[in-house]
Short mmCIF file of C-alpha atoms in Angstrom, two decimals:
data_model
loop_
_atom_site.label_atom_id
_atom_site.label_comp_id
_atom_site.label_asym_id
_atom_site.label_seq_id
_atom_site.Cartn_x
_atom_site.Cartn_y
_atom_site.Cartn_z
CA ASP A 118 -11.89 33.00 -9.65
CA ALA A 119 -9.30 35.05 -12.38
CA ILE A 120 -4.94 35.27 -12.11
CA THR A 121 -4.77 38.01 -13.40
CA TYR A 122 -1.37 39.59 -15.32
CA HIS A 123 0.48 42.75 -14.12
CA CYS A 124 4.08 43.98 -14.66
CA GLY A 125 5.01 39.99 -16.19
CA ALA A 126 4.30 39.09 -12.10
CA LEU A 127 1.65 36.18 -11.49
CA SER A 128 -0.82 37.76 -8.64
CA GLN A 129 -3.73 35.93 -7.93
CA ARG A 130 -7.87 36.96 -6.56
CA CYS A 131 -7.91 35.63 -2.84
CA ILE A 132 -9.89 32.21 -3.62
CA ASN A 133 -10.21 31.36 0.54
CA SER A 134 -14.05 30.94 -0.09
CA LYS A 135 -15.09 30.27 3.84
CA MET A 136 -17.03 28.05 3.03
CA ASP A 137 -15.79 25.53 4.58
CA THR A 138 -15.91 24.77 8.90
CA VAL A 139 -13.66 24.53 11.41
CA PHE A 140 -14.32 24.15 15.17
CA GLY A 141 -11.60 24.50 17.74
CA VAL A 142 -13.06 23.27 21.29
CA LYS A 143 -10.24 23.26 24.92
CA TYR A 144 -11.67 21.34 28.15
CA ASP A 145 -9.53 19.62 31.06
CA GLY A 146 -7.36 17.66 29.86
CA GLY A 147 -7.41 17.93 25.99
CA VAL A 148 -8.63 20.25 22.92
CA VAL A 149 -12.32 19.28 20.33
CA ILE A 150 -11.17 19.56 16.28
CA ALA A 151 -14.45 19.63 13.92
CA ALA A 152 -14.21 20.04 11.01
CA ASP A 153 -17.02 19.66 7.97
CA GLN A 154 -15.84 17.01 5.20
CA GLY A 155 -16.36 18.50 2.12
CA ASN A 156 -14.53 19.20 -1.34
CA ALA A 157 -16.08 22.47 -3.03
CA ARG A 158 -15.64 24.63 -5.89
CA SER A 159 -17.81 27.30 -7.57
CA ILE A 160 -20.80 24.86 -8.02
CA LEU A 161 -19.62 21.97 -7.24
CA MET A 162 -19.02 19.05 -5.27
CA TYR A 163 -15.96 17.59 -5.32
CA GLN A 164 -16.25 15.22 -2.40
CA LYS A 165 -18.62 15.30 0.32
CA ASN A 166 -15.83 12.86 3.13
CA LEU A 167 -12.61 14.58 2.63
CA ASP A 168 -10.73 14.87 6.36
CA LYS A 169 -9.70 18.98 7.37
CA VAL A 170 -8.33 17.28 10.26
CA VAL A 171 -4.98 16.66 10.04
CA PRO A 172 -2.79 15.25 12.73
CA LEU A 173 1.16 16.89 12.71
CA SER A 174 3.13 15.36 15.22
CA SER A 175 1.79 11.97 17.65
CA HIS A 176 -0.08 14.66 20.02
CA SER A 177 -0.53 17.71 17.76
CA ALA A 178 -3.74 17.91 14.97
CA LEU A 179 -5.10 21.23 12.71
CA GLY A 180 -8.41 22.16 11.18
CA ILE A 181 -7.91 23.10 8.19
CA SER A 182 -9.70 25.34 5.94
CA GLY A 183 -9.06 26.97 1.70
CA PRO A 184 -8.71 25.78 -1.16
CA ASN A 185 -7.61 22.11 -2.03
CA ALA A 186 -4.12 22.69 -3.00
CA ASP A 187 -2.85 24.88 -0.14
CA LEU A 188 -4.51 22.92 2.28
CA VAL A 189 -3.34 19.91 0.94
CA ASN A 190 0.52 21.90 0.80
CA PHE A 191 0.73 23.33 3.74
CA SER A 192 0.03 21.36 5.85
CA GLU A 193 1.34 18.30 4.14
CA TYR A 194 4.24 20.74 4.91
CA ILE A 195 4.41 21.75 7.85
CA GLN A 196 3.65 17.87 8.89
CA LYS A 197 7.26 16.54 7.61
CA ASN A 198 8.83 19.68 9.16
CA ILE A 199 7.66 19.11 12.81
CA ALA A 200 8.30 15.35 11.92
CA LEU A 201 12.43 16.21 10.69
CA TYR A 202 12.69 18.95 14.24
CA GLU A 203 11.80 15.83 15.77
CA LEU A 204 14.54 13.05 14.61
CA SER A 205 16.86 15.66 14.37
CA ASN A 206 16.19 16.37 17.60
CA ASP A 207 17.06 12.96 19.59
CA GLY A 208 12.83 12.72 19.87
CA MET A 209 11.99 15.63 21.98
CA LYS A 210 8.48 16.48 20.39
CA LEU A 211 8.31 20.13 19.71
CA SER A 212 5.20 22.43 21.98
CA THR A 213 1.84 23.01 20.62
CA HIS A 214 2.94 26.91 20.73
CA ALA A 215 6.22 26.35 18.76
CA GLN A 216 4.04 24.48 16.66
CA ALA A 217 2.36 27.54 16.56
CA ASN A 218 4.48 29.88 15.58
CA PHE A 219 6.53 28.37 13.39
CA MET A 220 3.72 28.22 11.03
CA ARG A 221 2.88 31.16 12.18
CA GLY A 222 5.74 32.55 10.93
CA GLU A 223 5.74 30.10 7.50
CA LEU A 224 2.11 32.04 6.87
CA ALA A 225 3.45 35.65 7.30
CA ALA A 226 6.74 34.43 5.02
CA ALA A 227 4.40 33.68 2.44
CA LEU A 228 1.92 36.63 2.42
CA ARG A 229 3.89 38.74 0.28
CA ARG A 230 5.38 36.58 -2.34
CA GLY A 231 2.70 34.08 -2.44
CA PRO A 232 0.48 33.22 0.28
CA TYR A 233 -0.91 30.17 1.62
CA GLN A 234 -5.10 30.56 1.94
CA VAL A 235 -5.62 28.67 4.47
CA ASN A 236 -7.64 29.81 7.79
CA VAL A 237 -6.47 26.71 10.49
CA LEU A 238 -6.90 25.90 14.41
CA LEU A 239 -4.54 23.97 15.70
CA GLY A 240 -5.42 21.96 18.42
CA GLY A 241 -2.21 19.91 21.21
CA TYR A 242 -1.80 18.35 24.19
CA ASP A 243 1.59 19.00 25.80
CA ALA A 244 2.80 16.18 27.62
CA GLY A 245 5.36 18.10 29.56
CA THR A 246 3.31 20.67 31.54
CA GLU A 247 0.35 17.95 30.84
CA SER A 248 -2.02 20.59 29.12
CA SER A 249 -3.90 21.58 25.81
CA SER A 250 -4.29 23.74 24.12
CA LEU A 251 -5.83 25.91 21.17
CA TYR A 252 -4.40 28.91 18.49
CA PHE A 253 -6.46 30.46 16.14
CA LEU A 254 -4.37 31.37 12.61
CA ASP A 255 -5.28 32.67 9.95
CA TYR A 256 -3.82 33.22 6.07
CA MET A 257 -2.77 36.63 6.62
CA ALA A 258 -0.41 34.95 9.78
CA SER A 259 -3.00 36.08 12.94
CA LEU A 260 -1.80 34.65 15.59
CA GLN A 261 -4.24 34.01 18.25
CA LYS A 262 -4.30 31.08 21.81
CA VAL A 263 -7.90 30.65 22.39
CA ASN A 264 -10.22 28.62 24.22
CA TYR A 265 -12.23 28.29 21.88
CA GLY A 266 -12.13 29.54 18.04
CA CYS A 267 -14.09 28.90 14.62
CA GLN A 268 -13.10 29.42 11.10
CA GLY A 269 -15.54 30.25 8.06
CA HIS A 270 -18.67 31.41 7.90
CA ALA A 271 -19.67 29.15 10.40
CA SER A 272 -17.53 32.11 13.00
CA ALA A 273 -21.00 34.66 12.72
CA PHE A 274 -23.15 31.35 13.85
CA CYS A 275 -21.59 29.85 16.35
CA LEU A 276 -19.13 32.37 18.34
CA SER A 277 -21.87 33.15 20.25
CA ILE A 278 -23.04 29.99 20.92
CA MET A 279 -19.66 28.89 22.18
CA ASP A 280 -19.27 32.08 24.07
CA ARG A 281 -22.79 30.99 26.51
CA ASP A 282 -21.58 27.10 26.04
CA TRP A 283 -18.03 27.17 26.87
CA ASN A 284 -16.65 26.81 30.94
CA GLU A 285 -13.28 26.34 32.42
CA GLY A 286 -13.67 22.53 33.60
CA LEU A 287 -15.24 21.30 30.75
CA THR A 288 -14.41 17.69 29.98
CA GLU A 289 -14.41 16.09 26.79
CA ASP A 290 -17.92 14.54 25.96
CA GLU A 291 -18.92 18.70 27.04
CA ALA A 292 -16.38 19.89 24.46
CA ILE A 293 -17.77 17.61 22.10
CA ALA A 294 -21.84 18.48 22.85
CA ILE A 295 -20.68 22.17 22.15
CA VAL A 296 -19.35 21.43 19.24
CA GLU A 297 -22.99 19.76 17.85
CA HIS A 298 -24.50 22.15 19.66
CA CYS A 299 -22.58 24.46 16.72
CA MET A 300 -23.63 22.13 13.96
CA LYS A 301 -27.28 21.96 14.85
CA GLU A 302 -27.29 25.52 14.80
CA LEU A 303 -25.80 25.49 11.09
CA GLU A 304 -27.48 23.10 9.79
CA THR A 305 -30.64 25.23 10.93
CA ARG A 306 -29.59 28.31 9.47
CA PHE A 307 -26.20 28.49 7.30
CA LEU A 308 -26.56 28.53 3.32
CA ILE A 309 -24.70 25.75 2.31
CA ALA A 310 -25.59 22.75 4.04
CA GLN A 311 -22.74 20.66 5.48
CA PRO A 312 -23.70 17.34 6.49
CA ASN A 313 -21.06 15.42 7.14
CA PHE A 314 -18.53 16.75 9.66
CA ILE A 315 -15.90 14.84 11.49
CA ILE A 316 -14.82 15.08 15.10
CA LYS A 317 -11.25 14.16 16.66
CA VAL A 318 -9.95 14.95 20.06
CA ILE A 319 -6.47 15.21 21.11
CA ASP A 320 -5.72 14.05 24.55
CA LYS A 321 -2.88 12.45 26.53
CA ASP A 322 -2.74 9.40 24.83
CA GLY A 323 -2.63 11.07 20.94
CA VAL A 324 -5.37 11.57 18.27
CA LYS A 325 -7.62 9.89 17.53
CA THR A 326 -11.33 10.24 15.50
CA ALA A 327 -14.33 10.03 17.82
CA LYS A 328 -17.39 10.47 15.08
CA PHE A 329 -17.47 11.28 11.23
CA GLY A 330 -19.43 11.80 8.77
CA ALA A 331 -18.71 9.98 6.29
CA ASP A 332 -15.89 7.64 6.06
CA PRO A 333 -13.03 9.47 4.92
CA ALA A 334 -10.64 6.01 4.70
CA ASP A 335 -10.08 6.75 0.46
CA THR A 336 -8.85 9.69 0.64
CA MET B 19 43.01 31.88 -3.41
CA SER B 20 41.21 30.28 -5.89
CA TYR B 21 38.19 28.44 -4.14
CA ASP B 22 37.30 26.32 -7.69
CA ARG B 23 40.18 24.58 -7.42
CA ALA B 24 39.45 20.79 -6.43
CA ILE B 25 42.01 19.21 -3.48
CA THR B 26 41.07 15.54 -4.62
CA VAL B 27 43.08 15.62 -8.06
CA PHE B 28 44.54 11.67 -9.32
CA SER B 29 48.08 11.33 -8.16
CA PRO B 30 49.91 9.72 -11.44
CA ASP B 31 48.96 6.45 -10.87
CA GLY B 32 45.70 6.55 -10.32
CA HIS B 33 45.25 7.01 -6.59
CA LEU B 34 42.83 9.69 -4.89
CA PHE B 35 44.77 9.78 -1.70
CA GLN B 36 42.88 12.76 -0.12
CA VAL B 37 40.03 10.33 -0.53
CA GLU B 38 41.82 7.57 0.86
CA TYR B 39 43.08 9.15 4.05
CA ALA B 40 39.73 9.74 4.30
CA MET B 41 39.63 6.10 5.05
CA GLU B 42 42.02 6.35 7.34
CA ALA B 43 40.45 9.22 8.85
CA VAL B 44 37.85 6.54 9.05
CA ARG B 45 40.21 3.98 11.08
CA LYS B 46 41.17 6.02 13.15
CA GLY B 47 37.18 6.07 15.24
CA SER B 48 35.21 3.21 16.91
CA THR B 49 34.07 0.10 15.40
CA ALA B 50 30.64 -0.04 14.11
CA VAL B 51 29.48 -3.20 13.34
CA GLY B 52 26.17 -4.55 11.22
CA VAL B 53 24.93 -7.61 11.02
CA ARG B 54 21.68 -8.69 8.95
CA GLY B 55 19.85 -11.95 10.78
CA LYS B 56 15.83 -13.83 9.34
CA ASP B 57 13.41 -10.92 10.76
CA CYS B 58 16.35 -8.06 12.34
CA VAL B 59 19.61 -5.98 11.36
CA VAL B 60 21.72 -6.38 14.58
CA LEU B 61 24.20 -2.28 15.01
CA ALA B 62 27.05 -3.27 17.70
CA VAL B 63 28.60 0.49 18.08
CA GLU B 64 32.36 0.39 20.80
CA ARG B 65 32.00 2.95 23.73
CA ARG B 66 35.21 4.41 23.91
CA ALA B 67 36.05 6.04 27.30
CA LEU B 68 34.97 8.92 28.32
CA ALA B 69 36.23 11.54 29.94
CA LYS B 70 34.98 12.19 33.98
CA LEU B 71 32.81 14.45 33.81
CA GLN B 72 31.53 13.89 29.95
CA ASP B 73 27.03 13.18 29.71
CA PRO B 74 27.25 10.36 27.89
CA ARG B 75 24.21 10.55 26.35
CA THR B 76 25.60 13.36 24.04
CA ILE B 77 27.25 11.44 22.36
CA ARG B 78 25.82 9.09 19.97
CA LYS B 79 26.86 6.83 17.49
CA ILE B 80 23.33 5.30 16.26
CA VAL B 81 21.11 7.47 15.27
CA SER B 82 17.84 8.12 13.44
CA VAL B 83 17.21 9.26 9.95
CA ASP B 84 13.38 8.34 9.10
CA ASN B 85 11.55 6.35 10.65
CA ARG B 86 12.43 3.06 8.45
CA SER B 87 16.13 3.19 8.72
CA VAL B 88 18.90 3.55 11.29
CA LEU B 89 22.08 4.96 11.02
CA ALA B 90 25.64 3.84 12.99
CA PHE B 91 28.94 5.79 11.14
CA ALA B 92 32.49 5.30 11.96
CA GLY B 93 35.05 8.45 11.57
CA LEU B 94 34.54 11.17 11.92
CA THR B 95 32.02 13.36 14.37
CA ALA B 96 31.17 16.36 13.11
CA ASP B 97 31.13 15.38 9.34
CA ALA B 98 28.85 12.29 10.60
CA ARG B 99 26.41 15.44 12.44
CA VAL B 100 26.40 16.88 8.80
CA LEU B 101 26.43 14.12 6.34
CA ILE B 102 22.97 13.40 9.13
CA ASN B 103 21.09 16.59 8.92
CA LYS B 104 21.67 16.34 4.90
CA THR B 105 20.17 12.41 4.61
CA ARG B 106 17.90 13.78 7.73
CA VAL B 107 16.65 16.83 5.68
CA GLU B 108 15.81 14.76 2.43
CA ALA B 109 14.31 11.72 3.67
CA GLN B 110 11.16 13.86 5.01
CA SER B 111 11.66 15.57 0.95
CA TYR B 112 10.59 12.34 -0.55
CA ARG B 113 8.08 11.89 1.95
CA LEU B 114 6.84 15.24 1.12
CA THR B 115 6.51 14.70 -2.51
CA CYS B 116 6.15 11.12 -2.82
CA GLU B 117 3.47 10.88 -0.15
CA ASP B 118 6.18 7.43 0.51
CA ALA B 119 8.96 6.65 3.53
CA PRO B 120 12.05 6.38 1.71
CA SER B 121 13.66 2.91 1.18
CA VAL B 122 17.02 2.19 3.20
CA GLU B 123 18.92 1.82 -0.56
CA TYR B 124 17.82 4.33 -1.64
CA LEU B 125 18.89 7.05 1.82
CA ALA B 126 22.65 4.95 1.32
CA ARG B 127 21.64 6.18 -2.45
CA TYR B 128 21.85 10.14 -1.61
CA ILE B 129 24.74 9.19 1.14
CA ALA B 130 26.92 7.70 -1.68
CA ARG B 131 26.40 10.06 -3.87
CA THR B 132 26.59 13.42 -1.12
CA GLN B 133 29.90 11.91 0.07
CA GLN B 134 31.12 10.90 -3.67
CA LYS B 135 29.76 14.79 -4.76
CA TYR B 136 32.20 16.13 -1.69
CA THR B 137 35.79 13.73 -3.74
CA GLN B 138 34.69 15.81 -7.28
CA ARG B 139 34.19 19.73 -6.05
CA GLY B 140 36.31 22.52 -5.45
CA GLY B 141 37.22 23.82 -2.29
CA VAL B 142 36.08 20.67 -0.15
CA ARG B 143 37.48 17.99 1.02
CA PRO B 144 35.32 14.87 0.97
CA PHE B 145 33.70 13.66 4.08
CA GLY B 146 35.96 11.15 6.46
CA ILE B 147 32.75 8.72 7.51
CA ALA B 148 31.90 5.64 6.89
CA THR B 149 28.54 4.93 7.62
CA LEU B 150 26.41 1.97 8.23
CA LEU B 151 22.52 1.99 7.21
CA ALA B 152 20.32 -0.23 8.79
CA GLY B 153 16.17 -0.58 8.45
CA PHE B 154 13.48 -2.78 6.11
CA SER B 155 12.10 -3.08 3.37
CA ASP B 156 9.34 -2.28 1.77
CA PRO B 157 6.40 -5.45 2.39
CA SER B 158 4.73 -4.03 -1.38
CA ALA B 159 8.05 -4.34 -3.26
CA GLU B 160 9.05 -8.41 -2.30
CA GLY B 161 5.53 -10.33 -2.46
CA ASP B 162 4.24 -8.74 0.58
CA VAL B 163 7.09 -9.71 3.39
CA ALA B 164 9.74 -6.95 4.69
CA LYS B 165 12.69 -7.59 3.73
CA PRO B 166 16.31 -6.73 6.92
CA VAL B 167 18.73 -4.71 4.66
CA LEU B 168 21.80 -3.55 5.77
CA TYR B 169 23.72 -1.09 3.40
CA GLN B 170 26.84 0.60 3.59
CA THR B 171 29.13 3.57 2.39
CA ASP B 172 32.51 4.29 1.98
CA PRO B 173 34.13 8.25 1.59
CA ALA B 174 34.89 7.09 -1.83
CA GLY B 175 30.45 7.98 -1.86
CA THR B 176 30.53 3.70 -2.90
CA HIS B 177 27.41 1.79 -1.43
CA SER B 178 26.62 -1.46 -1.22
CA ASN B 179 24.45 -4.44 0.09
CA TRP B 180 25.93 -6.24 2.77
CA ARG B 181 24.57 -9.14 4.78
CA ALA B 182 27.19 -8.30 7.80
CA GLN B 183 29.87 -5.38 7.53
CA VAL B 184 32.10 -3.77 10.03
CA ILE B 185 34.10 -0.17 9.44
CA GLY B 186 36.64 1.49 12.20
CA GLY B 187 38.76 0.97 13.93
CA ARG B 188 41.61 -0.89 13.82
CA ASN B 189 41.54 -3.99 13.06
CA ALA B 190 38.19 -3.89 10.55
CA LYS B 191 39.65 -6.53 8.14
CA SER B 192 40.59 -9.17 10.83
CA LEU B 193 37.11 -8.55 12.12
CA ARG B 194 35.94 -8.91 8.54
CA GLU B 195 37.47 -12.32 8.46
CA PHE B 196 35.49 -13.83 11.19
CA LEU B 197 32.05 -12.41 10.08
CA GLU B 198 33.11 -14.18 7.42
CA LYS B 199 33.70 -17.67 9.14
CA ASN B 200 30.44 -17.34 11.30
CA TYR B 201 28.03 -16.13 9.62
CA GLU B 202 25.23 -18.51 8.71
CA ASP B 203 22.53 -16.73 6.58
CA ASP B 204 18.72 -16.67 8.16
CA MET B 205 19.81 -16.19 12.06
CA ASP B 206 16.88 -15.58 14.39
CA GLU B 207 17.12 -12.50 16.56
CA GLU B 208 19.81 -14.14 20.03
CA THR B 209 21.91 -15.92 17.53
CA SER B 210 22.30 -11.87 15.13
CA VAL B 211 22.72 -10.18 18.63
CA LYS B 212 25.46 -12.99 19.88
CA LEU B 213 26.87 -12.53 16.91
CA ALA B 214 27.98 -9.35 16.61
CA VAL B 215 28.69 -9.39 19.92
CA GLN B 216 31.48 -12.11 19.86
CA CYS B 217 32.91 -9.56 17.03
CA LEU B 218 32.80 -6.20 18.99
CA LEU B 219 34.59 -8.25 21.17
CA GLU B 220 37.15 -8.73 19.68
CA VAL B 221 38.14 -5.02 19.33
CA VAL B 222 36.17 -4.11 22.65
CA ASP B 223 37.00 -4.75 26.55
CA SER B 224 34.31 -6.79 28.59
CA GLY B 225 31.46 -5.24 29.37
CA ALA B 226 28.39 -3.58 28.15
CA LYS B 227 29.26 -0.48 29.29
CA ASN B 228 31.75 0.14 26.93
CA MET B 229 29.13 -1.60 23.61
CA GLU B 230 26.06 0.22 22.70
CA ILE B 231 23.49 -1.79 20.71
CA MET B 232 20.99 -1.06 18.51
CA ILE B 233 18.47 -4.26 17.20
CA VAL B 234 16.12 -3.08 14.10
CA ARG B 235 12.50 -5.17 13.21
CA ALA B 236 10.76 -5.04 11.01
CA ASP B 237 8.27 -2.85 13.73
CA GLY B 238 10.18 -0.78 15.05
CA ARG B 239 13.73 -0.85 17.04
CA ALA B 240 15.37 -1.01 20.72
CA PHE B 241 18.98 -0.09 22.02
CA MET B 242 19.68 -3.24 24.13
CA GLU B 243 19.57 -2.80 28.01
CA GLU B 244 23.31 -2.56 29.66
CA SER B 245 21.45 -5.98 31.92
CA ALA B 246 20.75 -7.68 28.69
CA VAL B 247 24.15 -6.93 27.40
CA ASP B 248 25.83 -7.81 30.23
CA VAL B 249 23.86 -10.75 29.73
CA VAL B 250 25.61 -11.68 26.31
CA VAL B 251 28.08 -11.11 26.89
CA LYS B 252 28.32 -12.97 30.23
CA LYS B 253 27.85 -15.99 27.63
CA VAL B 254 30.20 -15.54 24.96
CA GLU B 255 32.57 -14.85 27.35
CA GLU B 256 32.21 -17.96 29.16
CA GLU B 257 31.94 -20.03 25.48
CA ILE B 258 35.11 -18.56 24.79
CA GLU B 259 36.98 -19.98 28.04
CA ALA B 260 35.04 -23.75 27.58
CA ASN B 261 36.82 -23.64 24.43
CA LYS B 262 39.84 -22.38 25.21
CA ASP B 263 39.41 -25.63 28.16
CA ALA B 264 38.42 -27.94 26.05
CA LYS B 265 41.63 -26.91 23.24
CA LYS B 266 43.25 -26.93 26.49
CA LYS B 267 42.87 -31.01 27.28
CA SER B 268 42.79 -31.85 23.84
CA THR B 269 46.92 -30.46 23.72
CA ASP B 270 47.15 -32.25 26.55
CA GLU B 271 45.95 -35.22 26.19
#
């Protein structure tokens, strides 16, 4: 997509294609965050084992979609700032709510300068309240706390499935089952083939990888 | 009032008095001892008597600047806070750009560079603190074994590597001589802790509540429990008593 010059200033069209898929499902005591593992641009497939669910802190993870540059840049920037907060405040952990709002602030500030073209789902567990939370945050800095969510074209297919399947008091296995139900639907009906998904779980014990399609080991 | 006029200027005989006065401020601070062992670094600081109504947890003299590095300081607490915050940001900035943890030496160099800048700029005074930075070196840099390191910085802006060092307090010089006499290479953790406690006991009233000890190991760091410190203090004091008696006996004979 073209980068155009206008009055000497650099302006860039939106290159976020919404081809990436990110899922989030909150259950009783945790959150499941899943994302496809493709890294592609235009007609090129760069890799099929990219891990797009980035741990931000010991008990939160960010499912992130968008051009690889913004994806990596934004997630690392937020990650290091959260680490700085914890080090500067005697080990006090930033709540998921605070992390989400911090990210929103950064996206909003960058929006009218050079936006981070990332759409994310933040899932976290807070030991203080013994509860999990899931936040939907898109590149325009729209923030919303939700029980389940999708980013990308996948939302057209999968939000209705989540509407139907989700209820209060799910277990971890039931939450993963909802994600896999959505993955199956995409496999059947979505034009873009996304053979590999990585599924991570955030609960009181931290962030762990439940399943992956391709080992992201040497990303 | 022009702020471009330097405060730290040379005296006719080549002294930077502001820097030397800053070192006086360090001497007024409470003592901090650092001892490097074979596989650990021990930081022991004097915990001065607090006001009764004060919460002791808010007075921190040993702080983390990074997941891998710990810092103890002596001197003006407010100056320390500013310098420590700058260092923490620098550590995260390093991690963001280099995707790797900064070495202890890098952070010590950064602190020293910052302290020096403030001796050569207009309108500012030097930081009135000296720091001890403890941590482990990157294993891949030294034949796959992480080695303990201890660095010291001072108000002049120098940084140097030490096997054992004391900063702060009126008796730093004599404590350093004590360390020189009793330090041995490759001490295990127990011996290193004992040496640090022995050194601190020369200036601190006996008792675990007057000192704070942190042990930095290759896989992490932890404050010593007060009860554990008490045990070491008792042992050291018993040894001192035993030596006194032995001396007494030999003079009596």
